[in-house]
Tab-separated table of C-alpha atoms in Angstrom:
chain	number	residue	atom	x	y	z
A	19	MET	CA	-0.123	0.038	0.202
A	20	THR	CA	1.154	3.506	-1.307
A	21	ASP	CA	2.267	5.708	2.289
A	22	PRO	CA	0.302	8.758	1.503
A	23	LEU	CA	2.498	11.187	2.912
A	24	ARG	CA	5.604	9.726	0.741
A	25	PHE	CA	3.449	9.996	-2.341
A	26	LEU	CA	2.101	13.878	-1.354
A	27	ALA	CA	6.259	14.506	-0.986
A	28	ARG	CA	7.167	12.906	-4.613
A	29	HIS	CA	4.254	15.043	-6.213
A	30	GLY	CA	4.735	18.021	-4.095
A	31	PRO	CA	4.448	20.991	-6.996
A	32	TRP	CA	1.706	19.366	-8.042
A	33	VAL	CA	-0.034	19.036	-4.338
A	34	LEU	CA	0.257	22.993	-4.333
A	35	ALA	CA	-1.429	23.451	-7.573
A	36	PHE	CA	-4.432	21.271	-6.235
A	37	GLY	CA	-4.366	23.211	-3.185
A	38	LEU	CA	-4.970	26.690	-5.455
A	39	VAL	CA	-7.624	24.935	-7.305
A	40	LEU	CA	-9.693	23.716	-4.529
A	41	GLY	CA	-9.446	27.093	-2.798
A	42	LEU	CA	-10.779	28.442	-6.191
A	43	LEU	CA	-13.390	26.094	-6.205
A	44	LEU	CA	-14.347	26.173	-2.663
A	45	PRO	CA	-14.681	29.687	-1.438
A	46	GLY	CA	-16.896	29.038	1.250
A	47	PRO	CA	-14.947	26.623	3.178
A	48	ALA	CA	-11.896	28.393	2.409
A	49	SER	CA	-13.240	31.230	3.868
A	50	SER	CA	-13.811	29.685	7.043
A	51	LEU	CA	-9.899	28.966	7.427
A	52	LYS	CA	-8.899	32.741	7.188
A	53	PRO	CA	-9.259	33.481	10.677
A	54	TYR	CA	-6.956	30.696	11.526
A	55	LEU	CA	-4.423	31.707	8.853
A	56	PRO	CA	-1.553	32.907	11.540
A	57	TRP	CA	-1.925	29.433	13.251
A	58	LEU	CA	-1.849	27.971	9.553
A	59	VAL	CA	1.101	29.691	9.364
A	60	ILE	CA	3.032	28.837	12.437
A	61	GLY	CA	2.304	25.405	11.940
A	62	LEU	CA	3.488	25.336	8.326
A	63	LEU	CA	6.861	26.766	9.671
A	64	TYR	CA	6.769	24.105	12.599
A	65	VAL	CA	6.358	21.429	10.334
A	66	SER	CA	8.972	22.691	7.560
A	67	LEU	CA	11.727	22.593	10.250
A	68	LEU	CA	10.954	19.215	11.380
A	69	ARG	CA	12.838	18.293	8.408
A	70	MET	CA	16.006	19.923	9.691
A	71	SER	CA	18.529	18.235	12.189
A	72	VAL	CA	19.081	20.470	15.155
A	73	ALA	CA	22.814	21.003	14.480
A	74	GLY	CA	21.411	22.040	10.543
A	75	MET	CA	19.137	25.044	12.374
A	76	LEU	CA	21.609	26.293	14.851
A	77	GLU	CA	24.257	26.226	12.200
A	78	ALA	CA	21.762	28.086	10.206
A	79	VAL	CA	21.183	30.616	12.602
A	80	ARG	CA	25.104	31.139	13.006
A	81	LYS	CA	25.127	31.940	9.435
A	82	VAL	CA	22.688	34.581	9.337
A	83	PRO	CA	25.257	37.857	9.403
A	84	ARG	CA	26.691	36.556	6.178
A	85	MET	CA	22.919	37.057	4.493
A	86	VAL	CA	23.046	40.930	5.656
A	87	PRO	CA	24.247	42.315	2.016
A	88	ALA	CA	21.614	39.824	0.239
A	89	VAL	CA	19.141	41.559	2.614
A	90	LEU	CA	19.753	44.965	2.511
A	91	ALA	CA	20.023	44.507	-1.405
A	92	LEU	CA	16.460	42.757	-1.450
A	93	GLN	CA	14.868	44.657	0.975
A	94	LEU	CA	16.117	48.353	0.534
A	95	ALA	CA	17.572	48.864	-2.610
A	96	VAL	CA	15.172	47.526	-4.582
A	97	PRO	CA	12.181	49.430	-3.419
A	98	LEU	CA	14.348	52.541	-3.057
A	99	VAL	CA	14.581	51.893	-6.921
A	100	ILE	CA	10.958	51.374	-7.491
A	101	LEU	CA	10.302	54.788	-5.381
A	102	ALA	CA	12.622	56.887	-7.924
A	103	VAL	CA	10.922	55.339	-10.521
A	104	ALA	CA	7.560	56.234	-9.398
A	105	VAL	CA	8.595	59.557	-8.835
A	106	LEU	CA	9.929	60.203	-11.868
A	107	THR	CA	7.161	58.775	-13.908
A	108	GLY	CA	4.249	60.558	-11.404
A	109	THR	CA	2.948	57.179	-10.384
A	110	LEU	CA	3.870	57.961	-6.813
A	111	ALA	CA	0.214	57.485	-5.602
A	112	SER	CA	-0.947	54.352	-7.890
A	113	SER	CA	-2.296	51.203	-5.717
A	114	VAL	CA	0.386	49.179	-7.983
A	115	THR	CA	3.274	51.286	-7.339
A	116	LEU	CA	2.173	50.870	-3.747
A	117	SER	CA	1.759	47.179	-3.834
A	118	LEU	CA	5.271	46.806	-5.804
A	119	LEU	CA	6.558	49.129	-2.945
A	120	LEU	CA	5.419	46.980	-0.422
A	121	VAL	CA	6.257	43.694	-1.536
A	122	SER	CA	9.664	44.747	-2.317
A	123	ALA	CA	10.326	45.468	1.160
A	124	ALA	CA	8.955	42.752	2.720
A	125	PRO	CA	10.955	39.599	4.085
A	126	SER	CA	10.807	36.235	2.816
A	127	ILE	CA	7.594	34.252	3.273
A	128	VAL	CA	7.689	31.745	5.916
A	129	GLY	CA	6.923	28.717	3.755
A	130	SER	CA	9.900	29.510	1.308
A	131	PRO	CA	12.239	26.140	3.059
A	132	ASN	CA	9.177	24.129	2.164
A	133	VAL	CA	9.071	25.066	-1.097
A	134	VAL	CA	12.839	25.131	-2.231
A	135	MET	CA	12.825	21.401	-0.677
A	136	MET	CA	10.269	20.567	-3.064
A	137	MET	CA	12.557	21.941	-5.836
A	138	GLY	CA	15.614	19.445	-4.448
A	139	ALA	CA	17.312	21.826	-2.742
A	140	SER	CA	18.634	22.295	0.473
A	141	PRO	CA	16.194	24.453	3.007
A	142	GLU	CA	19.047	25.978	5.312
A	143	PRO	CA	20.138	29.220	2.643
A	144	ALA	CA	16.307	30.017	2.423
A	145	LEU	CA	15.389	29.760	6.168
A	146	ARG	CA	18.689	32.100	7.028
A	147	LEU	CA	17.194	34.332	4.300
A	148	MET	CA	13.935	34.232	5.819
A	149	VAL	CA	15.235	34.806	9.654
A	150	ALA	CA	18.226	37.444	8.360
A	151	GLY	CA	15.295	39.586	6.498
A	152	THR	CA	12.706	39.287	9.299
A	153	LEU	CA	15.352	40.295	11.843
A	154	LEU	CA	16.487	43.418	9.612
A	155	LEU	CA	12.814	44.660	8.856
A	156	PRO	CA	12.629	47.055	11.578
A	157	LEU	CA	15.746	48.899	9.884
A	158	THR	CA	15.261	48.370	6.265
A	159	VAL	CA	11.642	49.591	6.227
A	160	ILE	CA	12.409	52.762	8.226
A	161	PRO	CA	13.823	54.853	4.915
A	162	ILE	CA	10.821	53.348	2.705
A	163	PHE	CA	8.217	54.711	5.002
A	164	ALA	CA	9.863	57.668	5.641
A	165	LEU	CA	10.522	58.849	1.984
A	166	SER	CA	7.070	57.461	0.825
A	167	PRO	CA	4.122	59.838	1.081
A	168	MET	CA	0.962	56.932	0.806
A	169	LEU	CA	2.534	55.160	4.202
A	170	SER	CA	2.434	55.645	7.519
A	171	GLY	CA	2.079	53.182	11.071
A	172	LEU	CA	5.770	52.884	11.101
A	173	ARG	CA	5.533	51.863	14.676
A	174	ASP	CA	3.010	49.060	14.119
A	175	VAL	CA	5.238	47.693	11.502
A	176	ILE	CA	8.265	47.513	13.012
A	177	LEU	CA	6.146	45.743	15.935
A	178	ALA	CA	4.988	43.518	13.766
A	179	ALA	CA	8.182	42.817	12.233
A	180	LEU	CA	9.450	41.776	15.905
A	181	SER	CA	6.377	39.680	16.555
A	182	LEU	CA	7.079	37.691	13.667
A	183	LEU	CA	10.805	37.593	14.454
A	184	LEU	CA	9.981	36.568	17.940
A	185	THR	CA	7.124	33.679	16.459
A	186	ILE	CA	10.013	32.194	14.267
A	187	LEU	CA	12.460	32.035	16.850
A	188	LEU	CA	9.787	29.917	19.089
A	189	THR	CA	8.522	27.968	16.817
A	190	SER	CA	12.295	26.954	15.458
A	191	ALA	CA	13.044	26.010	19.492
A	192	ALA	CA	9.898	24.070	19.474
A	193	ALA	CA	10.866	22.179	16.257
A	194	MET	CA	14.696	21.486	17.671
A	195	LEU	CA	13.124	19.991	21.058
A	196	THR	CA	10.499	17.730	19.230
A	197	ARG	CA	13.283	16.138	16.843
A	198	ARG	CA	15.916	15.788	19.818
A	199	LEU	CA	13.395	14.177	21.673
A	200	PHE	CA	11.390	12.072	18.903
A	201	PHE	CA	13.766	11.337	16.347
A	202	PRO	CA	17.084	12.859	16.415
A	203	LYS	CA	18.246	11.249	13.571
A	204	PRO	CA	15.279	10.233	11.359
A	205	GLY	CA	15.912	7.846	8.301
A	206	PRO	CA	15.295	8.784	4.915
A	207	VAL	CA	11.399	7.535	4.683
A	208	VAL	CA	10.594	9.678	8.260
A	209	LEU	CA	12.324	12.934	6.191
A	210	GLU	CA	10.030	11.946	2.999
A	211	ARG	CA	7.084	11.782	5.195
A	212	LEU	CA	7.865	14.881	7.011
A	213	GLN	CA	8.354	16.711	3.467
A	214	GLY	CA	4.897	15.182	2.665
A	215	ALA	CA	3.489	16.788	5.886
A	216	SER	CA	4.922	20.349	4.849
A	217	ALA	CA	3.085	19.880	1.496
A	218	ILE	CA	-0.426	19.192	3.300
A	219	ALA	CA	0.514	22.157	5.572
A	220	LEU	CA	0.936	24.729	2.360
A	221	VAL	CA	-2.114	23.521	1.080
A	222	VAL	CA	-4.101	24.431	3.501
A	223	VAL	CA	-2.465	27.744	3.959
A	224	VAL	CA	-2.744	28.590	0.157
A	225	ILE	CA	-6.871	27.444	0.661
A	226	ALA	CA	-7.049	30.216	3.134
A	227	LEU	CA	-5.833	32.712	0.952
A	228	MET	CA	-8.008	32.006	-2.096
A	229	PRO	CA	-11.024	33.892	-1.138
A	230	ALA	CA	-9.557	36.951	-2.345
A	231	VAL	CA	-9.168	35.932	-5.560
A	232	VAL	CA	-12.590	34.848	-6.258
A	233	GLU	CA	-13.775	38.031	-4.849
A	234	ILE	CA	-11.834	39.856	-7.367
A	235	SER	CA	-13.011	37.957	-9.910
A	236	ARG	CA	-16.674	38.496	-9.157
A	237	GLU	CA	-16.193	42.282	-9.332
A	238	SER	CA	-14.436	42.243	-12.881
A	239	TRP	CA	-12.649	39.821	-14.799
A	240	GLY	CA	-10.838	42.353	-16.237
A	241	LEU	CA	-9.556	43.688	-13.067
A	242	LEU	CA	-8.487	40.122	-12.255
A	243	ALA	CA	-6.523	39.523	-15.459
A	244	PHE	CA	-4.763	43.215	-14.685
A	245	TRP	CA	-3.732	42.048	-11.093
A	246	LEU	CA	-2.815	38.953	-12.341
A	247	ALA	CA	-0.675	40.183	-14.604
A	248	ILE	CA	0.980	42.300	-12.223
A	249	ALA	CA	1.562	39.501	-9.555
A	250	PHE	CA	2.909	37.043	-12.371
A	251	GLY	CA	5.269	40.012	-13.751
A	252	ALA	CA	6.712	40.933	-10.083
A	253	ASN	CA	7.141	37.518	-8.798
A	254	PHE	CA	8.443	36.096	-12.099
A	255	GLY	CA	10.330	39.066	-13.486
A	256	ALA	CA	12.337	39.446	-9.628
A	257	GLN	CA	12.923	35.236	-9.975
A	258	GLY	CA	14.329	35.514	-13.145
A	259	ALA	CA	16.574	39.013	-12.805
A	260	MET	CA	17.644	37.231	-9.656
A	261	ARG	CA	18.657	33.831	-11.069
A	262	LEU	CA	20.901	35.983	-13.553
A	263	ILE	CA	22.558	37.622	-11.325
A	264	VAL	CA	23.590	34.399	-8.673
A	265	SER	CA	24.337	32.020	-11.768
A	266	GLY	CA	27.448	31.520	-10.314
A	267	LYS	CA	26.459	30.565	-6.909
A	268	PRO	CA	26.091	27.161	-5.795
A	269	ARG	CA	22.895	26.084	-6.580
A	270	ASP	CA	21.079	25.835	-3.126
A	271	GLU	CA	22.002	29.558	-2.354
A	272	ALA	CA	20.973	30.502	-5.880
A	273	LEU	CA	17.696	28.916	-5.795
A	274	ALA	CA	17.029	30.370	-2.103
A	275	LEU	CA	17.911	33.855	-3.619
A	276	SER	CA	16.124	33.394	-6.589
A	277	PHE	CA	12.829	32.378	-5.224
A	278	ILE	CA	12.899	34.757	-2.268
A	279	ALA	CA	13.670	37.784	-4.662
A	280	GLY	CA	10.078	37.125	-6.115
A	281	ASN	CA	8.364	35.586	-3.099
A	282	ARG	CA	7.849	37.931	-0.157
A	283	ASN	CA	5.818	38.188	3.395
A	284	ILE	CA	3.994	41.487	2.065
A	285	ALA	CA	0.744	40.072	4.207
A	286	LEU	CA	2.749	41.162	7.108
A	287	PHE	CA	2.197	44.655	6.646
A	288	LEU	CA	-2.108	44.153	6.489
A	289	VAL	CA	-1.580	43.960	10.240
A	290	ALA	CA	0.515	47.202	10.721
A	291	LEU	CA	-1.114	49.830	8.224
A	292	PRO	CA	-4.333	51.779	8.200
A	293	PRO	CA	-7.512	49.852	6.715
A	294	GLU	CA	-7.709	52.434	3.502
A	295	THR	CA	-4.008	51.818	2.534
A	296	THR	CA	-4.224	47.890	2.858
A	297	ALA	CA	-7.666	47.770	1.018
A	298	GLN	CA	-5.448	48.729	-2.387
A	299	LEU	CA	-3.360	46.007	-1.282
A	300	LEU	CA	-5.861	43.007	-1.002
A	301	PRO	CA	-6.307	42.960	-4.441
A	302	PHE	CA	-2.402	42.287	-5.540
A	303	ILE	CA	-2.134	40.179	-2.330
A	304	GLY	CA	-5.003	37.736	-3.522
A	305	CYS	CA	-3.252	37.355	-6.902
A	306	TYR	CA	0.024	37.347	-5.668
A	307	GLN	CA	-0.543	33.472	-4.409
A	308	LEU	CA	-0.868	32.156	-7.645
A	309	PRO	CA	2.813	32.684	-8.910
A	310	MET	CA	4.373	31.818	-5.601
A	311	TYR	CA	2.281	28.630	-5.218
A	312	LEU	CA	3.117	27.855	-9.101
A	313	THR	CA	6.564	28.391	-8.891
A	314	PRO	CA	7.770	24.424	-8.365
A	315	ILE	CA	5.830	23.703	-11.548
A	316	LEU	CA	6.687	26.709	-13.689
A	317	LEU	CA	9.959	27.828	-13.034
A	318	ARG	CA	11.675	24.647	-12.136
A	319	ARG	CA	13.406	24.310	-15.149
A	320	MET	CA	14.837	27.748	-14.701
A	321	HIS	CA	15.831	26.941	-11.241
A	322	ARG	CA	17.464	23.642	-12.129
């Protein structure tokens, strides 16, 4: 009899695509998951970290300082370029500019270690980038908010970033304790089952995020097409550009940098910005989930 978790691990990219379809076809049940989204994300992080050894997690944390230049390039230099272009083109007040500005200023999505594992890479570089980006966010976001007349609530953003960092550290500690107590030296079968559990966690999270896309489609198919074009262009464009820049680096590090360049935790800003600002972001955030979860299928050849 086929082990279901191992089966899901071997078909992880298609499992994510199935989650997208399920969320779009079942908006009612998907909406019921929305209030639990923060806990679902924490569970996703916990399951993904279980696949890493305690020594590997500690080594990843020790190497965080090496990621500072990459974080500054991704979370500070890129949004400053977007701000400069918006000023020159007179598009500073548009919702597209706001979406691109905030997505480029955000740290890595929490699920990045899971997704890069699905593409056959080690999760450690992605974990280092995620932790380093979250740690530095309270600093990198200050000039972005100071220079943009569209944004306010800097104190709340900093507090939200610190809260996210604390959540990551506590979840990492819980995962390390679980590994040490229950399976300190797991074999390949156990590791594959954990990867299958990570695929399930990713599917549940994406189902909870899909109602936003359904709402846009009900309003206007043209509007949906517009925001999908922006989301795919921003995500895949950033991944492709970074892949060219880091082509000489080892594959695990290059894949982590490329994936995270296009996949950021923009939802972090929803808890800190005023409602009139976040309302402009919801169409982009909803459509942004599609390129994020389709990356293992559509960009697998590029990352290989």
